[in-house]
PDB file of N, CA and C in Angstrom:
ATOM      1  N   HIS A 385    -189.987 -34.478 -16.221  1.00 89.00           N
ATOM      2  CA  HIS A 385    -188.908 -33.739 -15.612  1.00 89.00           C
ATOM      3  C   HIS A 385    -188.310 -34.626 -14.515  1.00 89.00           C
ATOM      4  N   LEU A 386    -186.983 -34.715 -14.471  1.00 91.00           N
ATOM      5  CA  LEU A 386    -186.282 -35.548 -13.494  1.00 91.00           C
ATOM      6  C   LEU A 386    -185.218 -34.718 -12.808  1.00 91.00           C
ATOM      7  N   SER A 387    -185.205 -34.752 -11.493  1.00 95.00           N
ATOM      8  CA  SER A 387    -184.142 -34.070 -10.747  1.00 95.00           C
ATOM      9  C   SER A 387    -183.560 -35.046  -9.729  1.00 95.00           C
ATOM     10  N   LEU A 388    -182.340 -34.754  -9.313  1.00 95.00           N
ATOM     11  CA  LEU A 388    -181.626 -35.610  -8.365  1.00 95.00           C
ATOM     12  C   LEU A 388    -181.138 -34.781  -7.204  1.00 95.00           C
ATOM     13  N   ARG A 389    -181.393 -35.272  -6.017  1.00 96.00           N
ATOM     14  CA  ARG A 389    -180.870 -34.690  -4.783  1.00 96.00           C
ATOM     15  C   ARG A 389    -180.013 -35.762  -4.130  1.00 96.00           C
ATOM     16  N   SER A 390    -178.828 -35.400  -3.683  1.00 96.00           N
ATOM     17  CA  SER A 390    -177.970 -36.397  -3.045  1.00 96.00           C
ATOM     18  C   SER A 390    -177.387 -35.838  -1.753  1.00 96.00           C
ATOM     19  N   GLU A 391    -177.251 -36.729  -0.775  1.00 97.00           N
ATOM     20  CA  GLU A 391    -176.659 -36.384   0.520  1.00 97.00           C
ATOM     21  C   GLU A 391    -175.645 -37.477   0.859  1.00 97.00           C
ATOM     22  N   TYR A 392    -174.516 -37.063   1.431  1.00 95.00           N
ATOM     23  CA  TYR A 392    -173.473 -38.033   1.787  1.00 95.00           C
ATOM     24  C   TYR A 392    -172.910 -37.692   3.154  1.00 95.00           C
ATOM     25  N   LYS A 393    -172.587 -38.726   3.910  1.00 96.00           N
ATOM     26  CA  LYS A 393    -171.908 -38.574   5.197  1.00 96.00           C
ATOM     27  C   LYS A 393    -171.017 -39.796   5.371  1.00 96.00           C
ATOM     28  N   GLN A 394    -169.711 -39.547   5.286  1.00 95.00           N
ATOM     29  CA  GLN A 394    -168.713 -40.616   5.348  1.00 95.00           C
ATOM     30  C   GLN A 394    -169.007 -41.648   4.267  1.00 95.00           C
ATOM     31  N   ASN A 395    -169.288 -42.887   4.633  1.00 93.00           N
ATOM     32  CA  ASN A 395    -169.501 -43.931   3.632  1.00 93.00           C
ATOM     33  C   ASN A 395    -170.977 -44.166   3.316  1.00 93.00           C
ATOM     34  N   LEU A 396    -171.862 -43.285   3.802  1.00 96.00           N
ATOM     35  CA  LEU A 396    -173.296 -43.444   3.578  1.00 96.00           C
ATOM     36  C   LEU A 396    -173.818 -42.354   2.648  1.00 96.00           C
ATOM     37  N   GLY A 397    -174.757 -42.725   1.808  1.00 94.00           N
ATOM     38  CA  GLY A 397    -175.338 -41.751   0.897  1.00 94.00           C
ATOM     39  C   GLY A 397    -176.811 -42.004   0.689  1.00 94.00           C
ATOM     40  N   ARG A 398    -177.511 -40.958   0.282  1.00 96.00           N
ATOM     41  CA  ARG A 398    -178.925 -41.065  -0.066  1.00 96.00           C
ATOM     42  C   ARG A 398    -179.125 -40.329  -1.381  1.00 96.00           C
ATOM     43  N   LEU A 399    -179.659 -41.032  -2.360  1.00 94.00           N
ATOM     44  CA  LEU A 399    -179.971 -40.450  -3.661  1.00 94.00           C
ATOM     45  C   LEU A 399    -181.483 -40.392  -3.791  1.00 94.00           C
ATOM     46  N   THR A 400    -182.013 -39.206  -4.020  1.00 95.00           N
ATOM     47  CA  THR A 400    -183.454 -39.023  -4.187  1.00 95.00           C
ATOM     48  C   THR A 400    -183.722 -38.496  -5.580  1.00 95.00           C
ATOM     49  N   TYR A 401    -184.379 -39.300  -6.383  1.00 94.00           N
ATOM     50  CA  TYR A 401    -184.807 -38.881  -7.719  1.00 94.00           C
ATOM     51  C   TYR A 401    -186.244 -38.397  -7.613  1.00 94.00           C
ATOM     52  N   VAL A 402    -186.507 -37.202  -8.107  1.00 94.00           N
ATOM     53  CA  VAL A 402    -187.855 -36.643  -8.109  1.00 94.00           C
ATOM     54  C   VAL A 402    -188.321 -36.602  -9.564  1.00 94.00           C
ATOM     55  N   LEU A 403    -189.397 -37.302  -9.858  1.00 93.00           N
ATOM     56  CA  LEU A 403    -189.955 -37.343 -11.202  1.00 93.00           C
ATOM     57  C   LEU A 403    -191.245 -36.542 -11.231  1.00 93.00           C
ATOM     58  N   MET A 404    -191.324 -35.561 -12.121  1.00 95.00           N
ATOM     59  CA  MET A 404    -192.509 -34.725 -12.278  1.00 95.00           C
ATOM     60  C   MET A 404    -193.128 -35.043 -13.624  1.00 95.00           C
ATOM     61  N   ASN A 405    -194.377 -35.431 -13.621  1.00 95.00           N
ATOM     62  CA  ASN A 405    -195.086 -35.735 -14.853  1.00 95.00           C
ATOM     63  C   ASN A 405    -195.735 -34.461 -15.375  1.00 95.00           C
ATOM     64  N   LYS A 406    -195.126 -33.840 -16.365  1.00 95.00           N
ATOM     65  CA  LYS A 406    -195.651 -32.603 -16.943  1.00 95.00           C
ATOM     66  C   LYS A 406    -196.481 -32.864 -18.195  1.00 95.00           C
ATOM     67  N   SER A 407    -196.726 -34.132 -18.487  1.00 94.00           N
ATOM     68  CA  SER A 407    -197.507 -34.477 -19.674  1.00 94.00           C
ATOM     69  C   SER A 407    -198.988 -34.562 -19.313  1.00 94.00           C
ATOM     70  N   LEU A 408    -199.802 -34.857 -20.302  1.00 95.00           N
ATOM     71  CA  LEU A 408    -201.241 -35.030 -20.092  1.00 95.00           C
ATOM     72  C   LEU A 408    -201.604 -36.497 -19.873  1.00 95.00           C
ATOM     73  N   HIS A 409    -200.596 -37.370 -19.871  1.00 95.00           N
ATOM     74  CA  HIS A 409    -200.817 -38.808 -19.771  1.00 95.00           C
ATOM     75  C   HIS A 409    -200.236 -39.358 -18.474  1.00 95.00           C
ATOM     76  N   VAL A 410    -200.807 -40.455 -18.007  1.00 95.00           N
ATOM     77  CA  VAL A 410    -200.335 -41.119 -16.797  1.00 95.00           C
ATOM     78  C   VAL A 410    -199.031 -41.852 -17.111  1.00 95.00           C
ATOM     79  N   ILE A 411    -198.040 -41.709 -16.254  1.00 94.00           N
ATOM     80  CA  ILE A 411    -196.816 -42.507 -16.330  1.00 94.00           C
ATOM     81  C   ILE A 411    -197.082 -43.776 -15.533  1.00 94.00           C
ATOM     82  N   GLN A 412    -196.813 -44.929 -16.161  1.00 93.00           N
ATOM     83  CA  GLN A 412    -197.121 -46.219 -15.542  1.00 93.00           C
ATOM     84  C   GLN A 412    -195.877 -47.081 -15.409  1.00 93.00           C
ATOM     85  N   ASN A 413    -196.008 -48.136 -14.630  1.00 91.00           N
ATOM     86  CA  ASN A 413    -194.966 -49.161 -14.484  1.00 91.00           C
ATOM     87  C   ASN A 413    -193.623 -48.560 -14.076  1.00 91.00           C
ATOM     88  N   LEU A 414    -193.638 -47.645 -13.151  1.00 89.00           N
ATOM     89  CA  LEU A 414    -192.428 -46.994 -12.659  1.00 89.00           C
ATOM     90  C   LEU A 414    -191.595 -47.993 -11.862  1.00 89.00           C
ATOM     91  N   SER A 415    -190.315 -48.099 -12.210  1.00 88.00           N
ATOM     92  CA  SER A 415    -189.411 -48.980 -11.474  1.00 88.00           C
ATOM     93  C   SER A 415    -188.013 -48.381 -11.493  1.00 88.00           C
ATOM     94  N   ALA A 416    -187.199 -48.809 -10.537  1.00 89.00           N
ATOM     95  CA  ALA A 416    -185.837 -48.280 -10.427  1.00 89.00           C
ATOM     96  C   ALA A 416    -184.914 -49.350  -9.871  1.00 89.00           C
ATOM     97  N   VAL A 417    -183.628 -49.287 -10.305  1.00 86.00           N
ATOM     98  CA  VAL A 417    -182.621 -50.225  -9.831  1.00 86.00           C
ATOM     99  C   VAL A 417    -181.248 -49.572  -9.972  1.00 86.00           C
ATOM    100  N   ILE A 418    -180.324 -49.945  -9.101  1.00 84.00           N
ATOM    101  CA  ILE A 418    -178.926 -49.548  -9.246  1.00 84.00           C
ATOM    102  C   ILE A 418    -178.125 -50.825  -9.478  1.00 84.00           C
ATOM    103  N   SER A 419    -177.303 -50.833 -10.515  1.00 80.00           N
ATOM    104  CA  SER A 419    -176.494 -52.016 -10.826  1.00 80.00           C
ATOM    105  C   SER A 419    -175.157 -51.565 -11.402  1.00 80.00           C
ATOM    106  N   PRO A 420    -174.116 -52.335 -11.446  1.00 67.00           N
ATOM    107  CA  PRO A 420    -174.069 -53.661 -10.838  1.00 67.00           C
ATOM    108  C   PRO A 420    -173.901 -53.541  -9.327  1.00 67.00           C
ATOM    109  N   LEU A 421    -174.423 -54.515  -8.642  1.00 63.00           N
ATOM    110  CA  LEU A 421    -174.299 -54.548  -7.191  1.00 63.00           C
ATOM    111  C   LEU A 421    -173.360 -55.665  -6.790  1.00 63.00           C
ATOM    112  N   SER A 422    -172.413 -55.329  -5.972  1.00 63.00           N
ATOM    113  CA  SER A 422    -171.525 -56.325  -5.392  1.00 63.00           C
ATOM    114  C   SER A 422    -171.612 -56.150  -3.891  1.00 63.00           C
ATOM    115  N   GLY A 423    -172.119 -57.154  -3.205  1.00 63.00           N
ATOM    116  CA  GLY A 423    -172.313 -57.052  -1.766  1.00 63.00           C
ATOM    117  C   GLY A 423    -171.026 -56.741  -1.011  1.00 63.00           C
ATOM    118  N   ALA A 424    -169.870 -57.050  -1.620  1.00 73.00           N
ATOM    119  CA  ALA A 424    -168.595 -56.817  -0.955  1.00 73.00           C
ATOM    120  C   ALA A 424    -168.160 -55.353  -1.060  1.00 73.00           C
ATOM    121  N   GLU A 425    -168.742 -54.594  -2.004  1.00 83.00           N
ATOM    122  CA  GLU A 425    -168.312 -53.224  -2.226  1.00 83.00           C
ATOM    123  C   GLU A 425    -169.378 -52.188  -1.897  1.00 83.00           C
ATOM    124  N   LEU A 426    -170.611 -52.473  -2.267  1.00 85.00           N
ATOM    125  CA  LEU A 426    -171.673 -51.481  -2.179  1.00 85.00           C
ATOM    126  C   LEU A 426    -172.964 -52.155  -1.755  1.00 85.00           C
ATOM    127  N   ARG A 427    -173.630 -51.568  -0.783  1.00 86.00           N
ATOM    128  CA  ARG A 427    -174.951 -52.059  -0.366  1.00 86.00           C
ATOM    129  C   ARG A 427    -175.970 -50.971  -0.699  1.00 86.00           C
ATOM    130  N   VAL A 428    -177.008 -51.370  -1.384  1.00 87.00           N
ATOM    131  CA  VAL A 428    -178.035 -50.412  -1.813  1.00 87.00           C
ATOM    132  C   VAL A 428    -179.392 -50.922  -1.382  1.00 87.00           C
ATOM    133  N   SER A 429    -180.188 -50.036  -0.806  1.00 88.00           N
ATOM    134  CA  SER A 429    -181.579 -50.380  -0.518  1.00 88.00           C
ATOM    135  C   SER A 429    -182.464 -49.312  -1.160  1.00 88.00           C
ATOM    136  N   LEU A 430    -183.548 -49.764  -1.733  1.00 87.00           N
ATOM    137  CA  LEU A 430    -184.510 -48.893  -2.388  1.00 87.00           C
ATOM    138  C   LEU A 430    -185.713 -48.754  -1.481  1.00 87.00           C
ATOM    139  N   LYS A 431    -186.046 -47.518  -1.134  1.00 87.00           N
ATOM    140  CA  LYS A 431    -187.253 -47.292  -0.349  1.00 87.00           C
ATOM    141  C   LYS A 431    -188.432 -47.718  -1.218  1.00 87.00           C
ATOM    142  N   PRO A 432    -189.339 -48.529  -0.686  1.00 83.00           N
ATOM    143  CA  PRO A 432    -190.473 -48.978  -1.513  1.00 83.00           C
ATOM    144  C   PRO A 432    -191.226 -47.790  -2.119  1.00 83.00           C
ATOM    145  N   LEU A 433    -191.558 -47.925  -3.397  1.00 81.00           N
ATOM    146  CA  LEU A 433    -192.297 -46.870  -4.078  1.00 81.00           C
ATOM    147  C   LEU A 433    -193.722 -46.815  -3.548  1.00 81.00           C
ATOM    148  N   ASP A 434    -194.240 -45.592  -3.382  1.00 78.00           N
ATOM    149  CA  ASP A 434    -195.623 -45.433  -2.937  1.00 78.00           C
ATOM    150  C   ASP A 434    -196.601 -45.893  -4.019  1.00 78.00           C
ATOM    151  N   THR A 435    -196.178 -45.731  -5.265  1.00 79.00           N
ATOM    152  CA  THR A 435    -197.039 -46.070  -6.387  1.00 79.00           C
ATOM    153  C   THR A 435    -196.181 -46.347  -7.609  1.00 79.00           C
ATOM    154  N   SER A 436    -196.735 -47.085  -8.558  1.00 84.00           N
ATOM    155  CA  SER A 436    -196.039 -47.286  -9.829  1.00 84.00           C
ATOM    156  C   SER A 436    -196.650 -46.389 -10.905  1.00 84.00           C
ATOM    157  N   LEU A 437    -197.550 -45.478 -10.485  1.00 91.00           N
ATOM    158  CA  LEU A 437    -198.196 -44.532 -11.393  1.00 91.00           C
ATOM    159  C   LEU A 437    -197.878 -43.101 -10.986  1.00 91.00           C
ATOM    160  N   ILE A 438    -197.744 -42.229 -11.982  1.00 94.00           N
ATOM    161  CA  ILE A 438    -197.641 -40.788 -11.710  1.00 94.00           C
ATOM    162  C   ILE A 438    -198.696 -40.115 -12.574  1.00 94.00           C
ATOM    163  N   GLN A 439    -199.663 -39.519 -11.918  1.00 94.00           N
ATOM    164  CA  GLN A 439    -200.734 -38.826 -12.632  1.00 94.00           C
ATOM    165  C   GLN A 439    -200.186 -37.555 -13.288  1.00 94.00           C
ATOM    166  N   PRO A 440    -200.884 -37.021 -14.309  1.00 95.00           N
ATOM    167  CA  PRO A 440    -200.461 -35.754 -14.914  1.00 95.00           C
ATOM    168  C   PRO A 440    -200.354 -34.658 -13.851  1.00 95.00           C
ATOM    169  N   ASN A 441    -199.323 -33.850 -13.963  1.00 95.00           N
ATOM    170  CA  ASN A 441    -199.044 -32.739 -13.035  1.00 95.00           C
ATOM    171  C   ASN A 441    -198.812 -33.195 -11.601  1.00 95.00           C
ATOM    172  N   ALA A 442    -198.367 -34.431 -11.432  1.00 94.00           N
ATOM    173  CA  ALA A 442    -198.035 -34.956 -10.106  1.00 94.00           C
ATOM    174  C   ALA A 442    -196.571 -35.374 -10.121  1.00 94.00           C
ATOM    175  N   GLN A 443    -196.060 -35.722  -8.945  1.00 93.00           N
ATOM    176  CA  GLN A 443    -194.671 -36.151  -8.860  1.00 93.00           C
ATOM    177  C   GLN A 443    -194.537 -37.374  -7.971  1.00 93.00           C
ATOM    178  N   ALA A 444    -193.413 -38.058  -8.119  1.00 92.00           N
ATOM    179  CA  ALA A 444    -193.076 -39.225  -7.291  1.00 92.00           C
ATOM    180  C   ALA A 444    -191.600 -39.137  -6.954  1.00 92.00           C
ATOM    181  N   GLN A 445    -191.232 -39.747  -5.835  1.00 92.00           N
ATOM    182  CA  GLN A 445    -189.831 -39.788  -5.419  1.00 92.00           C
ATOM    183  C   GLN A 445    -189.351 -41.228  -5.372  1.00 92.00           C
ATOM    184  N   ILE A 446    -188.112 -41.417  -5.822  1.00 92.00           N
ATOM    185  CA  ILE A 446    -187.437 -42.704  -5.718  1.00 92.00           C
ATOM    186  C   ILE A 446    -186.203 -42.466  -4.853  1.00 92.00           C
ATOM    187  N   VAL A 447    -186.104 -43.196  -3.738  1.00 94.00           N
ATOM    188  CA  VAL A 447    -185.026 -42.965  -2.778  1.00 94.00           C
ATOM    189  C   VAL A 447    -184.167 -44.225  -2.655  1.00 94.00           C
ATOM    190  N   PHE A 448    -182.861 -44.051  -2.918  1.00 92.00           N
ATOM    191  CA  PHE A 448    -181.877 -45.111  -2.728  1.00 92.00           C
ATOM    192  C   PHE A 448    -181.011 -44.749  -1.525  1.00 92.00           C
ATOM    193  N   ASN A 449    -180.835 -45.671  -0.600  1.00 93.00           N
ATOM    194  CA  ASN A 449    -179.853 -45.525   0.473  1.00 93.00           C
ATOM    195  C   ASN A 449    -178.658 -46.388   0.095  1.00 93.00           C
ATOM    196  N   VAL A 450    -177.465 -45.802   0.127  1.00 90.00           N
ATOM    197  CA  VAL A 450    -176.261 -46.468  -0.351  1.00 90.00           C
ATOM    198  C   VAL A 450    -175.218 -46.489   0.753  1.00 90.00           C
ATOM    199  N   GLU A 451    -174.571 -47.639   0.934  1.00 91.00           N
ATOM    200  CA  GLU A 451    -173.462 -47.772   1.874  1.00 91.00           C
ATOM    201  C   GLU A 451    -172.258 -48.318   1.120  1.00 91.00           C
ATOM    202  N   CYS A 452    -171.170 -47.578   1.147  1.00 90.00           N
ATOM    203  CA  CYS A 452    -169.930 -48.029   0.523  1.00 90.00           C
ATOM    204  C   CYS A 452    -169.164 -48.836   1.562  1.00 90.00           C
ATOM    205  N   VAL A 453    -168.979 -50.122   1.288  1.00 88.00           N
ATOM    206  CA  VAL A 453    -168.306 -51.021   2.214  1.00 88.00           C
ATOM    207  C   VAL A 453    -166.808 -51.061   1.930  1.00 88.00           C
ATOM    208  N   ASN A 454    -166.439 -51.080   0.649  1.00 86.00           N
ATOM    209  CA  ASN A 454    -165.042 -51.098   0.207  1.00 86.00           C
ATOM    210  C   ASN A 454    -164.908 -50.217  -1.028  1.00 86.00           C
ATOM    211  N   ASP A 455    -163.673 -49.870  -1.371  1.00 83.00           N
ATOM    212  CA  ASP A 455    -163.424 -49.153  -2.620  1.00 83.00           C
ATOM    213  C   ASP A 455    -163.903 -50.004  -3.786  1.00 83.00           C
ATOM    214  N   PHE A 456    -164.381 -49.333  -4.838  1.00 79.00           N
ATOM    215  CA  PHE A 456    -164.808 -50.085  -6.020  1.00 79.00           C
ATOM    216  C   PHE A 456    -164.270 -49.414  -7.277  1.00 79.00           C
ATOM    217  N   ASN A 457    -164.080 -50.235  -8.325  1.00 79.00           N
ATOM    218  CA  ASN A 457    -163.491 -49.771  -9.566  1.00 79.00           C
ATOM    219  C   ASN A 457    -164.523 -49.439 -10.629  1.00 79.00           C
ATOM    220  N   HIS A 458    -165.700 -50.047 -10.561  1.00 78.00           N
ATOM    221  CA  HIS A 458    -166.728 -49.833 -11.567  1.00 78.00           C
ATOM    222  C   HIS A 458    -167.850 -49.006 -10.960  1.00 78.00           C
ATOM    223  N   LEU A 459    -168.257 -47.965 -11.676  1.00 81.00           N
ATOM    224  CA  LEU A 459    -169.325 -47.106 -11.189  1.00 81.00           C
ATOM    225  C   LEU A 459    -170.672 -47.803 -11.278  1.00 81.00           C
ATOM    226  N   PRO A 460    -171.482 -47.689 -10.235  1.00 83.00           N
ATOM    227  CA  PRO A 460    -172.834 -48.237 -10.323  1.00 83.00           C
ATOM    228  C   PRO A 460    -173.667 -47.366 -11.267  1.00 83.00           C
ATOM    229  N   GLU A 461    -174.714 -47.949 -11.809  1.00 87.00           N
ATOM    230  CA  GLU A 461    -175.574 -47.257 -12.759  1.00 87.00           C
ATOM    231  C   GLU A 461    -177.013 -47.302 -12.274  1.00 87.00           C
ATOM    232  N   ALA A 462    -177.651 -46.137 -12.196  1.00 88.00           N
ATOM    233  CA  ALA A 462    -179.059 -46.066 -11.811  1.00 88.00           C
ATOM    234  C   ALA A 462    -179.912 -46.114 -13.069  1.00 88.00           C
ATOM    235  N   THR A 463    -180.939 -46.981 -13.036  1.00 90.00           N
ATOM    236  CA  THR A 463    -181.849 -47.088 -14.163  1.00 90.00           C
ATOM    237  C   THR A 463    -183.271 -46.881 -13.650  1.00 90.00           C
ATOM    238  N   ILE A 464    -183.962 -45.929 -14.274  1.00 90.00           N
ATOM    239  CA  ILE A 464    -185.373 -45.665 -13.951  1.00 90.00           C
ATOM    240  C   ILE A 464    -186.165 -45.938 -15.217  1.00 90.00           C
ATOM    241  N   GLN A 465    -187.187 -46.777 -15.086  1.00 90.00           N
ATOM    242  CA  GLN A 465    -187.999 -47.142 -16.250  1.00 90.00           C
ATOM    243  C   GLN A 465    -189.456 -46.836 -16.002  1.00 90.00           C
ATOM    244  N   PHE A 466    -190.167 -46.526 -17.073  1.00 88.00           N
ATOM    245  CA  PHE A 466    -191.615 -46.307 -17.007  1.00 88.00           C
ATOM    246  C   PHE A 466    -192.191 -46.390 -18.410  1.00 88.00           C
ATOM    247  N   THR A 467    -193.516 -46.497 -18.484  1.00 86.00           N
ATOM    248  CA  THR A 467    -194.179 -46.483 -19.785  1.00 86.00           C
ATOM    249  C   THR A 467    -195.240 -45.405 -19.785  1.00 86.00           C
TER     250      THR A 467
END
């Protein structure tokens, strides 16, 4: 299960993805990235993940802090991967 919470104030934003493992198996190798990144338009920082594993019936949060520096024409894309 994946949910998204977002907060914005002027040119700053915070995207919080909450991943809930409802399976009987461990989710491993959790990683996240936002692309494409252009330092002239958008600055993104990823809060370090507490773990790359999500145990069954547990959850993890992925938090991106975003700063819009200039207008941009191409939408950034968030990618979350796991095995």
